[in-house]
Structures are given as C-alpha cells and as structure tokens.
Amino acid sequence: MGMKRLQAFKFQLRPNGQQERDMRRFAGACRFVFNRSLAFQNENHEAGNKYLSYVKMTAWLVEWKKEPETQWLKEVPSQPLQQALKDLERGYKNFFQKRASFPRFKKRGQSDAFRYPQGVKLDQDNSRISLPKLGWISYRNSRQVVGEVKNVTVSQSCGKWYISIQTEYEVPEPAHISTSMVGLDAGVAKLATLSDGTVFEPVNSFKFNQKKLAKLQREMSRKVKFSNNWKKAKRKVHNLHSRIGNIRRDYLHKVSTTISKNHAMIVIEDLKVANMSKSASGTVGQPGHNVRAKTSLNRSILDQGWHELRRQLEYKQLWRGGQVLAINPTYTSQKCACCGHTAKENRQTQIQFKCLECGYSANADINGARNILAAGHAVLACGEMAVLGRSMKQEPTEASRTSV
C-alpha cells in the first residue's frame, strides 16, 4: 500500500522591477475582485436572497472585464482572479459550517497574494519558475522540489515576495520507527512537558520583543498618517512582527519534529485556544474583573502557539505513520496520577502537585502529562470516540490512498 502526499515548498523570489510591479498589480486585482464580490453578496443577502455560488460570481467577473471602468482586469491572468472567487466561496462555506468567522474585506498590504492552479513551468537546475503573464522569475533555491506541481501561490510579506509550490507525489505507507506512547501537557511557563519527564522551555518570541515593538508602535503613532515617515515606521513594525512569528514557528518546528520522531502515539489535550484567550474586559454595564492579569495570560497563551504546535504534530505524525490523540482536558491538572484522587487543593501552586489523599508529590506539569497519557490509554482501551484531529489549515495533507 502507498499514499499520495501533498507538500508545500516555499522560496523567496528574486523578481526584476517590472515583475515586482506586475505582481503587486495582480495581487491588487485579486483583492478588488474578492472585495467587490463580497460586497455584492452582502447586498444580495440584505435583499433577502440566498448566497450565490462560484459559477454565478464568475459571470460577474466576465461582465466586469467588459465594463469600461474595470476593463483593466483583462490585463491580469484569469486563473488567479477565479481563485480569489473560490477563496470567497470557501470562506462562506467555512462560516456556514461554523469553522470560521464571516468573510471580511481584504486590506491593501495585508496578505497580498494570488494563486495559479496550472500553467506553471519549473526549472530547478537554473532556479527559475515561469508564471503566466510574468515570465521566468529567479528564486532562492534552498531545496529540491519533489513531486508533480499542483498549484503555485505568490505572496508578499514585509516587502519581499515568496512562492509556495504545492506538489503531489506517491510515498510508501509509512510505519513509525518508535512504538512508544506519550502524554503532552502544553503550558505557559513550559511550552510542553511530556509524561516521560522531558521538558521543552518556551521561546517567548513576543515577550522578549514586546518593549521594542511598543517603542516602534509609539514612533509610528507620532507620524502623520500615510506620510513617507509613517510608511517607514510601519515597515519597521511589520518587520518585527514577521521576525517574532518566524522565531516562534522555527522553534515549534524543532520541538514538534523531536517529539514526532521519538513517539508513535502522542496524546494531547483538546484545548479550545480561542475560548481560553477571550478578552475579560466585559461591557460598559458589566466590566470584567482582573482584566490586566487576564490580558497578560491571554498574551502568554498566544505567544506559545499551542494551535500551531498541534497542527505540526498532526501532519508530521501522519507522514511518519504515527498518530495524535486529543482527549478531554477536564481535571487533568487536579487529578492525582498515582491514586486518581481529584481535588482543586491538590495543586496549590503552579509548579508543585501534592495529593491530599495519598501524599504523592510531583512537578505539576509532569503529573498533568501522566494524566493525559492515562486518559489516552483509557480511550484506546474502551474504544471511545476521540478527537483524532487533522487541522484544516495544515500545509501537507494526505490526498488519497492507492495500491502500489
């Protein structure tokens, strides 16, 4: 047996001046089509009509290319514009299925991107890629692209242009080299603690850059909006945000790879990070309590990147033939891993756990990880339904299974 693997390869582009201007124009056209279609859909909904499908939206696109004020859309490749409409349709479907919030209008400079589903040529030897209406563009070739190219996404971040090449290729059915099962307790003071006692310290990329970021944001707020100096200050803020995110992602990849390589089954808590990091400010009539402390906790939770860690573990285990099992997180921090006694008083401090019933004492995170592992064993033994999750946003997914 084998399976087809989808994988993304991302590189930095090296366009010339004309190509960079064209890419900015193409991204702007895709944003225009997305926003105008979203506005039409909203008007249609307010009039009491149903949501219109992708086919109807493409008819709008044909008409816009004929209209004098939007004839410039003809100069843009058709496929990226159609892909923008597909993105909008996907956004509506995710909203209706309660997987995401309602689609929002796109802003200039934020997530500037466009996608080609076909018509792309790749020359790896000379580190070039040919894109419709852009021609051959050089890129920083850091690794070999494996598989058949399925689609290509061009995106801009902090003034630099990147290309993400998604490929599909056949791999043998994976079998994990390990047979061990481990519980993972995610935290703030420690990024992750395993039931075998392994501890991964947090990198806290946002926390360590918080003062610098606040300083740059103050400098930006003092500038005249949209002036050249304001744009320079804004660029500095964006660059620092990008650096913070890159540091976090890089560290999470190293941690998730280490854990995935060493354990065939990883049991985690099915944490709802969005709910855990909700604001405590309340309303004007009913203001929240301990708002400052809750804000600090929310910031620390989001700085760890728990959701990204889970996403990475899931696809890496899928590739290696392992599994991620998500269990109910209720009372895992208050339950004794030795005798099973559950009480709030068992965990008197953030660091130490001491059972009031049997006297068992351990590091609180290790005790929690052991409870998570035990809950995973119980789920597997009883055959109960568990969250064997696979993130909707994971970069590589298993496309299909076929016989070899």
CSV table of C-alpha atoms in Angstrom, one decimal:
chain,number,residue,atom,x,y,z
A,1,MET,CA,0.0,0.0,0.0
A,2,GLY,CA,1.0,3.6,-0.6
A,3,MET,CA,-0.4,7.0,-0.3
A,4,LYS,CA,-0.2,10.3,-2.2
A,5,ARG,CA,1.3,13.1,-0.2
A,6,LEU,CA,0.7,16.8,-0.7
A,7,GLN,CA,3.6,19.0,0.3
A,8,ALA,CA,4.4,22.7,0.0
A,9,PHE,CA,7.9,24.1,-0.9
A,10,LYS,CA,8.3,27.8,-0.1
A,11,PHE,CA,11.1,30.0,-1.6
A,12,GLN,CA,11.9,33.7,-1.8
A,13,LEU,CA,11.5,35.2,-5.3
A,14,ARG,CA,14.1,37.4,-7.0
A,15,PRO,CA,11.9,39.4,-9.4
A,16,ASN,CA,13.1,42.3,-11.6
A,17,GLY,CA,11.4,45.8,-11.2
A,18,GLN,CA,8.8,45.2,-13.9
A,19,GLN,CA,7.9,41.7,-12.5
A,20,GLU,CA,7.5,43.2,-9.0
A,21,ARG,CA,5.2,45.9,-10.3
A,22,ASP,CA,3.1,43.3,-12.1
A,23,MET,CA,2.9,41.0,-9.1
A,24,ARG,CA,1.7,44.0,-7.0
A,25,ARG,CA,-0.9,44.8,-9.7
A,26,PHE,CA,-2.1,41.1,-9.9
A,27,ALA,CA,-2.5,40.9,-6.1
A,28,GLY,CA,-4.4,44.2,-6.1
A,29,ALA,CA,-6.7,42.9,-8.8
A,30,CYS,CA,-7.4,39.7,-6.9
A,31,ARG,CA,-8.2,41.8,-3.8
A,32,PHE,CA,-10.5,44.0,-5.8
A,33,VAL,CA,-12.4,41.0,-7.2
A,34,PHE,CA,-12.7,39.4,-3.8
A,35,ASN,CA,-13.9,42.6,-2.1
A,36,ARG,CA,-16.4,43.6,-4.9
A,37,SER,CA,-17.9,40.1,-4.9
A,38,LEU,CA,-18.2,40.1,-1.1
A,39,ALA,CA,-20.0,43.5,-1.3
A,40,PHE,CA,-22.4,42.1,-4.0
A,41,GLN,CA,-23.0,39.0,-1.8
A,42,ASN,CA,-23.8,41.2,1.2
A,43,GLU,CA,-26.2,43.4,-0.8
A,44,ASN,CA,-27.9,40.2,-2.2
A,45,HIS,CA,-28.2,38.8,1.4
A,46,GLU,CA,-29.7,42.0,2.7
A,47,ALA,CA,-32.2,41.9,-0.1
A,48,GLY,CA,-33.4,38.6,1.3
A,49,ASN,CA,-31.8,36.4,-1.3
A,50,LYS,CA,-29.7,33.3,-0.9
A,51,TYR,CA,-25.9,33.1,-1.2
A,52,LEU,CA,-24.7,32.9,-4.8
A,53,SER,CA,-22.4,30.1,-5.9
A,54,TYR,CA,-18.9,30.4,-7.5
A,55,VAL,CA,-20.5,29.9,-11.0
A,56,LYS,CA,-22.7,33.0,-10.5
A,57,MET,CA,-19.7,35.0,-9.3
A,58,THR,CA,-17.6,34.1,-12.4
A,59,ALA,CA,-20.4,35.6,-14.5
A,60,TRP,CA,-19.9,38.9,-12.6
A,61,LEU,CA,-16.2,38.7,-13.5
A,62,VAL,CA,-16.9,38.3,-17.2
A,63,GLU,CA,-19.1,41.4,-17.1
A,64,TRP,CA,-16.6,43.4,-15.1
A,65,LYS,CA,-14.0,42.8,-17.8
A,66,LYS,CA,-16.4,44.3,-20.4
A,67,GLU,CA,-17.2,47.4,-18.4
A,68,PRO,CA,-15.1,50.5,-19.3
A,69,GLU,CA,-14.1,51.3,-15.7
A,70,THR,CA,-12.9,47.8,-14.9
A,71,GLN,CA,-11.5,46.7,-18.3
A,72,TRP,CA,-8.0,46.7,-16.7
A,73,LEU,CA,-8.9,43.3,-15.2
A,74,LYS,CA,-8.2,41.9,-18.7
A,75,GLU,CA,-4.5,42.6,-18.2
A,76,VAL,CA,-4.5,40.2,-15.2
A,77,PRO,CA,-4.3,36.4,-15.6
A,78,SER,CA,-7.8,34.9,-15.4
A,79,GLN,CA,-6.9,32.0,-13.2
A,80,PRO,CA,-5.8,34.0,-10.1
A,81,LEU,CA,-9.0,36.1,-10.3
A,82,GLN,CA,-11.1,32.9,-10.4
A,83,GLN,CA,-9.1,31.5,-7.5
A,84,ALA,CA,-10.0,34.7,-5.5
A,85,LEU,CA,-13.7,33.9,-6.1
A,86,LYS,CA,-13.0,30.3,-5.0
A,87,ASP,CA,-11.4,31.6,-1.8
A,88,LEU,CA,-14.5,33.7,-1.1
A,89,GLU,CA,-16.8,30.6,-1.7
A,90,ARG,CA,-14.6,28.6,0.7
A,91,GLY,CA,-14.9,31.4,3.3
A,92,TYR,CA,-18.7,31.3,3.1
A,93,LYS,CA,-18.7,27.5,3.4
A,94,ASN,CA,-16.4,27.6,6.4
A,95,PHE,CA,-18.7,30.2,8.0
A,96,PHE,CA,-21.9,28.3,7.4
A,97,GLN,CA,-20.3,25.1,8.8
A,98,LYS,CA,-19.1,27.2,11.9
A,99,ARG,CA,-15.4,26.6,11.2
A,100,ALA,CA,-14.6,30.3,10.7
A,101,SER,CA,-15.9,33.8,11.1
A,102,PHE,CA,-17.8,35.7,8.4
A,103,PRO,CA,-15.6,36.6,5.4
A,104,ARG,CA,-14.1,40.1,5.8
A,105,PHE,CA,-12.9,42.7,3.2
A,106,LYS,CA,-9.2,42.4,2.4
A,107,LYS,CA,-6.9,45.4,3.1
A,108,ARG,CA,-4.1,46.6,0.9
A,109,GLY,CA,-0.7,45.4,2.1
A,110,GLN,CA,-2.2,42.6,4.2
A,111,SER,CA,-1.9,39.1,2.9
A,112,ASP,CA,-1.2,40.2,-0.7
A,113,ALA,CA,-1.3,37.0,-2.7
A,114,PHE,CA,-2.5,35.3,-5.8
A,115,ARG,CA,-2.6,31.6,-6.9
A,116,TYR,CA,-2.1,29.8,-10.2
A,117,PRO,CA,-3.7,26.3,-10.4
A,118,GLN,CA,-1.9,25.4,-13.6
A,119,GLY,CA,0.2,26.8,-16.5
A,120,VAL,CA,3.4,26.9,-14.4
A,121,LYS,CA,6.9,25.7,-15.5
A,122,LEU,CA,9.7,24.9,-13.1
A,123,ASP,CA,13.4,24.9,-13.9
A,124,GLN,CA,15.1,23.7,-10.8
A,125,ASP,CA,18.6,23.5,-12.3
A,126,ASN,CA,18.7,27.2,-13.0
A,127,SER,CA,16.4,28.1,-10.0
A,128,ARG,CA,13.7,29.7,-12.2
A,129,ILE,CA,10.0,29.4,-12.4
A,130,SER,CA,7.7,30.5,-15.3
A,131,LEU,CA,4.4,32.1,-14.3
A,132,PRO,CA,1.6,33.2,-16.8
A,133,LYS,CA,1.9,36.9,-17.7
A,134,LEU,CA,5.1,37.2,-15.6
A,135,GLY,CA,7.6,35.1,-17.4
A,136,TRP,CA,10.6,33.4,-15.9
A,137,ILE,CA,11.5,34.6,-12.3
A,138,SER,CA,14.5,33.5,-10.3
A,139,TYR,CA,14.1,32.2,-6.8
A,140,ARG,CA,16.4,31.3,-3.9
A,141,ASN,CA,16.6,27.5,-4.4
A,142,SER,CA,17.2,26.1,-0.9
A,143,ARG,CA,16.0,22.5,-1.5
A,144,GLN,CA,14.8,20.1,-4.2
A,145,VAL,CA,11.1,20.3,-5.1
A,146,VAL,CA,9.7,16.7,-5.1
A,147,GLY,CA,6.6,15.6,-7.0
A,148,GLU,CA,4.2,16.9,-9.6
A,149,VAL,CA,3.3,20.6,-9.2
A,150,LYS,CA,-0.4,21.0,-8.4
A,151,ASN,CA,-0.6,24.8,-7.8
A,152,VAL,CA,1.6,27.8,-7.0
A,153,THR,CA,0.9,30.7,-4.7
A,154,VAL,CA,2.7,34.0,-4.9
A,155,SER,CA,2.6,36.1,-1.7
A,156,GLN,CA,4.2,39.3,-0.3
A,157,SER,CA,5.4,39.8,3.2
A,158,CYS,CA,7.4,42.8,4.6
A,159,GLY,CA,8.3,44.0,1.1
A,160,LYS,CA,9.6,40.6,-0.1
A,161,TRP,CA,7.9,38.2,-2.5
A,162,TYR,CA,7.6,34.5,-1.9
A,163,ILE,CA,6.5,31.5,-3.9
A,164,SER,CA,4.8,28.4,-2.4
A,165,ILE,CA,4.8,25.4,-4.7
A,166,GLN,CA,2.4,22.6,-3.7
A,167,THR,CA,3.2,19.2,-5.1
A,168,GLU,CA,1.8,15.7,-5.0
A,169,TYR,CA,3.8,12.5,-5.0
A,170,GLU,CA,3.5,8.9,-4.1
A,171,VAL,CA,5.1,7.5,-0.9
A,172,PRO,CA,5.1,4.1,0.7
A,173,GLU,CA,2.7,3.5,3.5
A,174,PRO,CA,4.6,4.9,6.5
A,175,ALA,CA,5.4,2.8,9.6
A,176,HIS,CA,6.7,4.7,12.6
A,177,ILE,CA,10.1,3.7,13.9
A,178,SER,CA,9.0,4.0,17.5
A,179,THR,CA,6.4,2.1,19.4
A,180,SER,CA,6.1,4.4,22.4
A,181,MET,CA,3.1,6.4,23.6
A,182,VAL,CA,3.5,9.7,25.4
A,183,GLY,CA,1.3,12.3,27.0
A,184,LEU,CA,1.9,16.0,26.3
A,185,ASP,CA,0.9,18.8,28.6
A,186,ALA,CA,1.0,22.3,27.0
A,187,GLY,CA,1.7,25.2,29.3
A,188,VAL,CA,2.8,28.8,29.6
A,189,ALA,CA,5.8,28.5,32.0
A,190,LYS,CA,6.9,25.4,30.0
A,191,LEU,CA,5.9,25.1,26.3
A,192,ALA,CA,5.4,21.3,26.6
A,193,THR,CA,6.0,18.7,29.3
A,194,LEU,CA,6.0,15.0,28.3
A,195,SER,CA,4.9,12.2,30.6
A,196,ASP,CA,8.4,10.7,30.4
A,197,GLY,CA,9.7,13.8,32.2
A,198,THR,CA,11.0,15.6,29.1
A,199,VAL,CA,10.5,19.4,29.2
A,200,PHE,CA,10.6,21.9,26.4
A,201,GLU,CA,11.2,25.5,27.5
A,202,PRO,CA,9.2,28.3,25.8
A,203,VAL,CA,10.9,30.6,23.3
A,204,ASN,CA,8.6,33.6,24.2
A,205,SER,CA,9.4,35.5,21.0
A,206,PHE,CA,6.7,38.1,21.5
A,207,LYS,CA,7.5,38.7,25.2
A,208,PHE,CA,11.2,39.3,24.5
A,209,ASN,CA,10.4,41.8,21.7
A,210,GLN,CA,7.4,43.4,23.4
A,211,LYS,CA,9.2,46.6,24.6
A,212,LYS,CA,10.9,47.1,21.2
A,213,LEU,CA,7.6,46.6,19.4
A,214,ALA,CA,5.8,49.1,21.7
A,215,LYS,CA,8.6,51.6,21.1
A,216,LEU,CA,8.2,51.2,17.3
A,217,GLN,CA,4.4,51.5,17.5
A,218,ARG,CA,4.7,54.7,19.5
A,219,GLU,CA,7.1,56.2,16.9
A,220,MET,CA,4.6,55.2,14.2
A,221,SER,CA,1.7,56.8,16.1
A,222,ARG,CA,3.5,60.2,16.3
A,223,LYS,CA,4.0,60.4,12.5
A,224,VAL,CA,1.5,62.0,10.1
A,225,LYS,CA,-0.6,59.1,8.8
A,226,PHE,CA,0.3,58.0,5.2
A,227,SER,CA,3.3,60.2,5.1
A,228,ASN,CA,6.7,58.7,4.0
A,229,ASN,CA,8.0,58.7,7.5
A,230,TRP,CA,4.8,57.0,8.7
A,231,LYS,CA,5.3,54.3,6.0
A,232,LYS,CA,8.9,53.8,7.1
A,233,ALA,CA,7.8,53.4,10.7
A,234,LYS,CA,5.0,51.0,9.7
A,235,ARG,CA,7.5,48.9,7.7
A,236,LYS,CA,9.6,48.5,10.9
A,237,VAL,CA,6.6,47.4,12.9
A,238,HIS,CA,5.7,44.8,10.2
A,239,ASN,CA,9.3,43.6,10.0
A,240,LEU,CA,9.4,43.0,13.8
A,241,HIS,CA,6.0,41.2,13.8
A,242,SER,CA,7.4,39.0,11.0
A,243,ARG,CA,10.6,38.2,12.9
A,244,ILE,CA,8.5,37.3,16.1
A,245,GLY,CA,6.4,34.9,14.1
A,246,ASN,CA,9.4,33.4,12.3
A,247,ILE,CA,11.2,32.7,15.6
A,248,ARG,CA,8.1,31.1,17.1
A,249,ARG,CA,7.4,28.9,14.0
A,250,ASP,CA,11.1,27.8,13.7
A,251,TYR,CA,11.2,26.8,17.4
A,252,LEU,CA,7.8,24.9,17.2
A,253,HIS,CA,9.1,23.0,14.1
A,254,LYS,CA,12.2,21.9,16.0
A,255,VAL,CA,10.1,20.8,19.1
A,256,SER,CA,7.4,19.0,17.0
A,257,THR,CA,10.0,17.2,14.9
A,258,THR,CA,11.8,15.9,18.0
A,259,ILE,CA,8.6,14.7,19.7
A,260,SER,CA,7.2,13.2,16.4
A,261,LYS,CA,10.4,11.3,15.7
A,262,ASN,CA,10.5,9.7,19.2
A,263,HIS,CA,6.9,8.7,19.8
A,264,ALA,CA,4.4,6.8,17.6
A,265,MET,CA,1.3,8.0,19.7
A,266,ILE,CA,1.1,11.5,21.1
A,267,VAL,CA,-1.8,12.2,23.5
A,268,ILE,CA,-2.7,15.9,23.9
A,269,GLU,CA,-5.5,17.9,25.4
A,270,ASP,CA,-8.2,19.0,23.1
A,271,LEU,CA,-7.7,22.7,24.0
A,272,LYS,CA,-10.0,25.4,22.6
A,273,VAL,CA,-7.4,28.2,22.4
A,274,ALA,CA,-9.8,30.8,21.1
A,275,ASN,CA,-12.1,30.3,24.1
A,276,MET,CA,-9.2,30.3,26.6
A,277,SER,CA,-7.8,33.6,25.2
A,278,LYS,CA,-11.0,35.5,25.1
A,279,SER,CA,-11.0,39.1,26.5
A,280,ALA,CA,-12.1,39.6,30.1
A,281,SER,CA,-12.9,43.3,29.6
A,282,GLY,CA,-16.7,42.7,29.6
A,283,THR,CA,-19.1,45.5,28.7
A,284,VAL,CA,-19.6,49.1,29.9
A,285,GLY,CA,-22.5,48.0,32.0
A,286,GLN,CA,-20.7,44.9,33.3
A,287,PRO,CA,-16.9,45.4,33.3
A,288,GLY,CA,-14.7,42.4,33.8
A,289,HIS,CA,-12.6,41.5,36.8
A,290,ASN,CA,-8.7,41.2,36.8
A,291,VAL,CA,-8.7,42.5,33.2
A,292,ARG,CA,-5.0,43.3,33.3
A,293,ALA,CA,-4.0,39.9,34.6
A,294,LYS,CA,-6.2,38.1,32.1
A,295,THR,CA,-4.8,40.2,29.3
A,296,SER,CA,-1.3,39.2,30.3
A,297,LEU,CA,-2.3,35.5,30.5
A,298,ASN,CA,-4.0,35.7,27.0
A,299,ARG,CA,-0.9,37.2,25.6
A,300,SER,CA,1.3,34.4,27.1
A,301,ILE,CA,-1.1,31.7,25.8
A,302,LEU,CA,-1.0,33.1,22.2
A,303,ASP,CA,2.8,33.6,22.4
A,304,GLN,CA,3.3,29.8,22.9
A,305,GLY,CA,1.5,28.9,19.7
A,306,TRP,CA,-0.4,25.8,21.0
A,307,HIS,CA,-2.6,25.5,17.9
A,308,GLU,CA,0.4,25.6,15.6
A,309,LEU,CA,2.2,23.0,17.7
A,310,ARG,CA,-0.8,20.7,17.4
A,311,ARG,CA,-1.1,21.3,13.6
A,312,GLN,CA,2.6,20.4,13.1
A,313,LEU,CA,2.4,17.3,15.3
A,314,GLU,CA,-0.6,16.1,13.4
A,315,TYR,CA,0.8,16.3,9.9
A,316,LYS,CA,4.3,15.1,11.0
A,317,GLN,CA,2.7,12.0,12.7
A,318,LEU,CA,0.6,11.4,9.5
A,319,TRP,CA,3.8,11.4,7.4
A,320,ARG,CA,5.7,9.1,9.8
A,321,GLY,CA,2.9,6.6,10.4
A,322,GLY,CA,2.2,7.8,13.9
A,323,GLN,CA,-1.0,9.3,15.4
A,324,VAL,CA,-2.1,12.3,17.6
A,325,LEU,CA,-4.9,11.6,20.0
A,326,ALA,CA,-6.8,14.6,21.6
A,327,ILE,CA,-8.6,13.9,24.9
A,328,ASN,CA,-10.9,15.9,27.1
A,329,PRO,CA,-8.8,18.3,29.2
A,330,THR,CA,-11.2,18.3,32.2
A,331,TYR,CA,-9.4,17.9,35.6
A,332,THR,CA,-6.1,16.7,34.1
A,333,SER,CA,-4.3,19.3,36.3
A,334,GLN,CA,-6.2,18.5,39.5
A,335,LYS,CA,-6.2,14.7,39.3
A,336,CYS,CA,-3.5,12.6,41.1
A,337,ALA,CA,-1.6,10.4,38.5
A,338,CYS,CA,-0.9,7.9,41.3
A,339,CYS,CA,-4.3,7.2,43.1
A,340,GLY,CA,-6.7,9.1,40.9
A,341,HIS,CA,-8.0,11.5,43.7
A,342,THR,CA,-9.2,14.7,42.1
A,343,ALA,CA,-9.4,18.0,44.1
A,344,LYS,CA,-8.6,21.6,43.4
A,345,GLU,CA,-6.5,21.7,46.5
A,346,ASN,CA,-4.1,19.1,45.1
A,347,ARG,CA,-2.4,21.8,43.0
A,348,GLN,CA,-1.7,24.5,45.5
A,349,THR,CA,1.0,26.2,43.3
A,350,GLN,CA,1.7,26.5,39.6
A,351,ILE,CA,4.8,24.3,39.9
A,352,GLN,CA,4.1,21.7,42.5
A,353,PHE,CA,1.4,19.0,42.8
A,354,LYS,CA,0.8,17.2,46.1
A,355,CYS,CA,-2.1,14.7,46.5
A,356,LEU,CA,-4.1,15.2,49.7
A,357,GLU,CA,-5.3,11.6,49.7
A,358,CYS,CA,-2.1,9.5,49.1
A,359,GLY,CA,0.7,12.1,49.6
A,360,TYR,CA,2.0,11.7,46.0
A,361,SER,CA,4.2,14.7,45.1
A,362,ALA,CA,5.5,15.6,41.6
A,363,ASN,CA,6.0,18.5,39.3
A,364,ALA,CA,2.5,19.8,38.4
A,365,ASP,CA,3.2,19.7,34.6
A,366,ILE,CA,4.6,16.1,34.7
A,367,ASN,CA,1.6,15.0,36.8
A,368,GLY,CA,-0.7,16.6,34.2
A,369,ALA,CA,1.1,14.9,31.3
A,370,ARG,CA,0.8,11.5,33.0
A,371,ASN,CA,-2.9,12.0,33.5
A,372,ILE,CA,-3.2,12.9,29.8
A,373,LEU,CA,-1.3,9.7,28.9
A,374,ALA,CA,-3.6,7.7,31.2
A,375,ALA,CA,-6.7,9.2,29.6
A,376,GLY,CA,-5.3,8.3,26.2
A,377,HIS,CA,-4.8,4.7,27.2
A,378,ALA,CA,-8.4,4.6,28.6
A,379,VAL,CA,-9.8,6.0,25.3
A,380,LEU,CA,-7.9,3.4,23.3
A,381,ALA,CA,-8.9,0.5,25.6
A,382,CYS,CA,-12.6,1.4,25.7
A,383,GLY,CA,-12.8,2.2,22.1
A,384,GLU,CA,-14.4,5.6,22.8
A,385,MET,CA,-14.6,8.3,20.2
A,386,ALA,CA,-11.7,10.7,20.4
A,387,VAL,CA,-10.5,13.7,18.5
A,388,LEU,CA,-8.0,12.2,16.0
A,389,GLY,CA,-7.7,15.7,14.6
A,390,ARG,CA,-6.3,16.8,11.3
A,391,SER,CA,-6.2,20.6,11.0
A,392,MET,CA,-8.0,22.2,8.0
A,393,LYS,CA,-5.0,24.5,7.6
A,394,GLN,CA,-2.2,22.1,7.7
A,395,GLU,CA,0.3,22.6,4.9
A,396,PRO,CA,0.7,18.9,3.8
A,397,THR,CA,-2.3,16.5,3.8
A,398,GLU,CA,-2.8,13.0,2.7
A,399,ALA,CA,-4.7,13.4,-0.6
A,400,SER,CA,-5.7,9.8,-1.2
A,401,ARG,CA,-4.6,6.2,-0.7
A,402,THR,CA,-3.8,3.9,-3.5
A,403,SER,CA,-2.4,0.4,-4.0
A,404,VAL,CA,1.2,0.3,-5.1
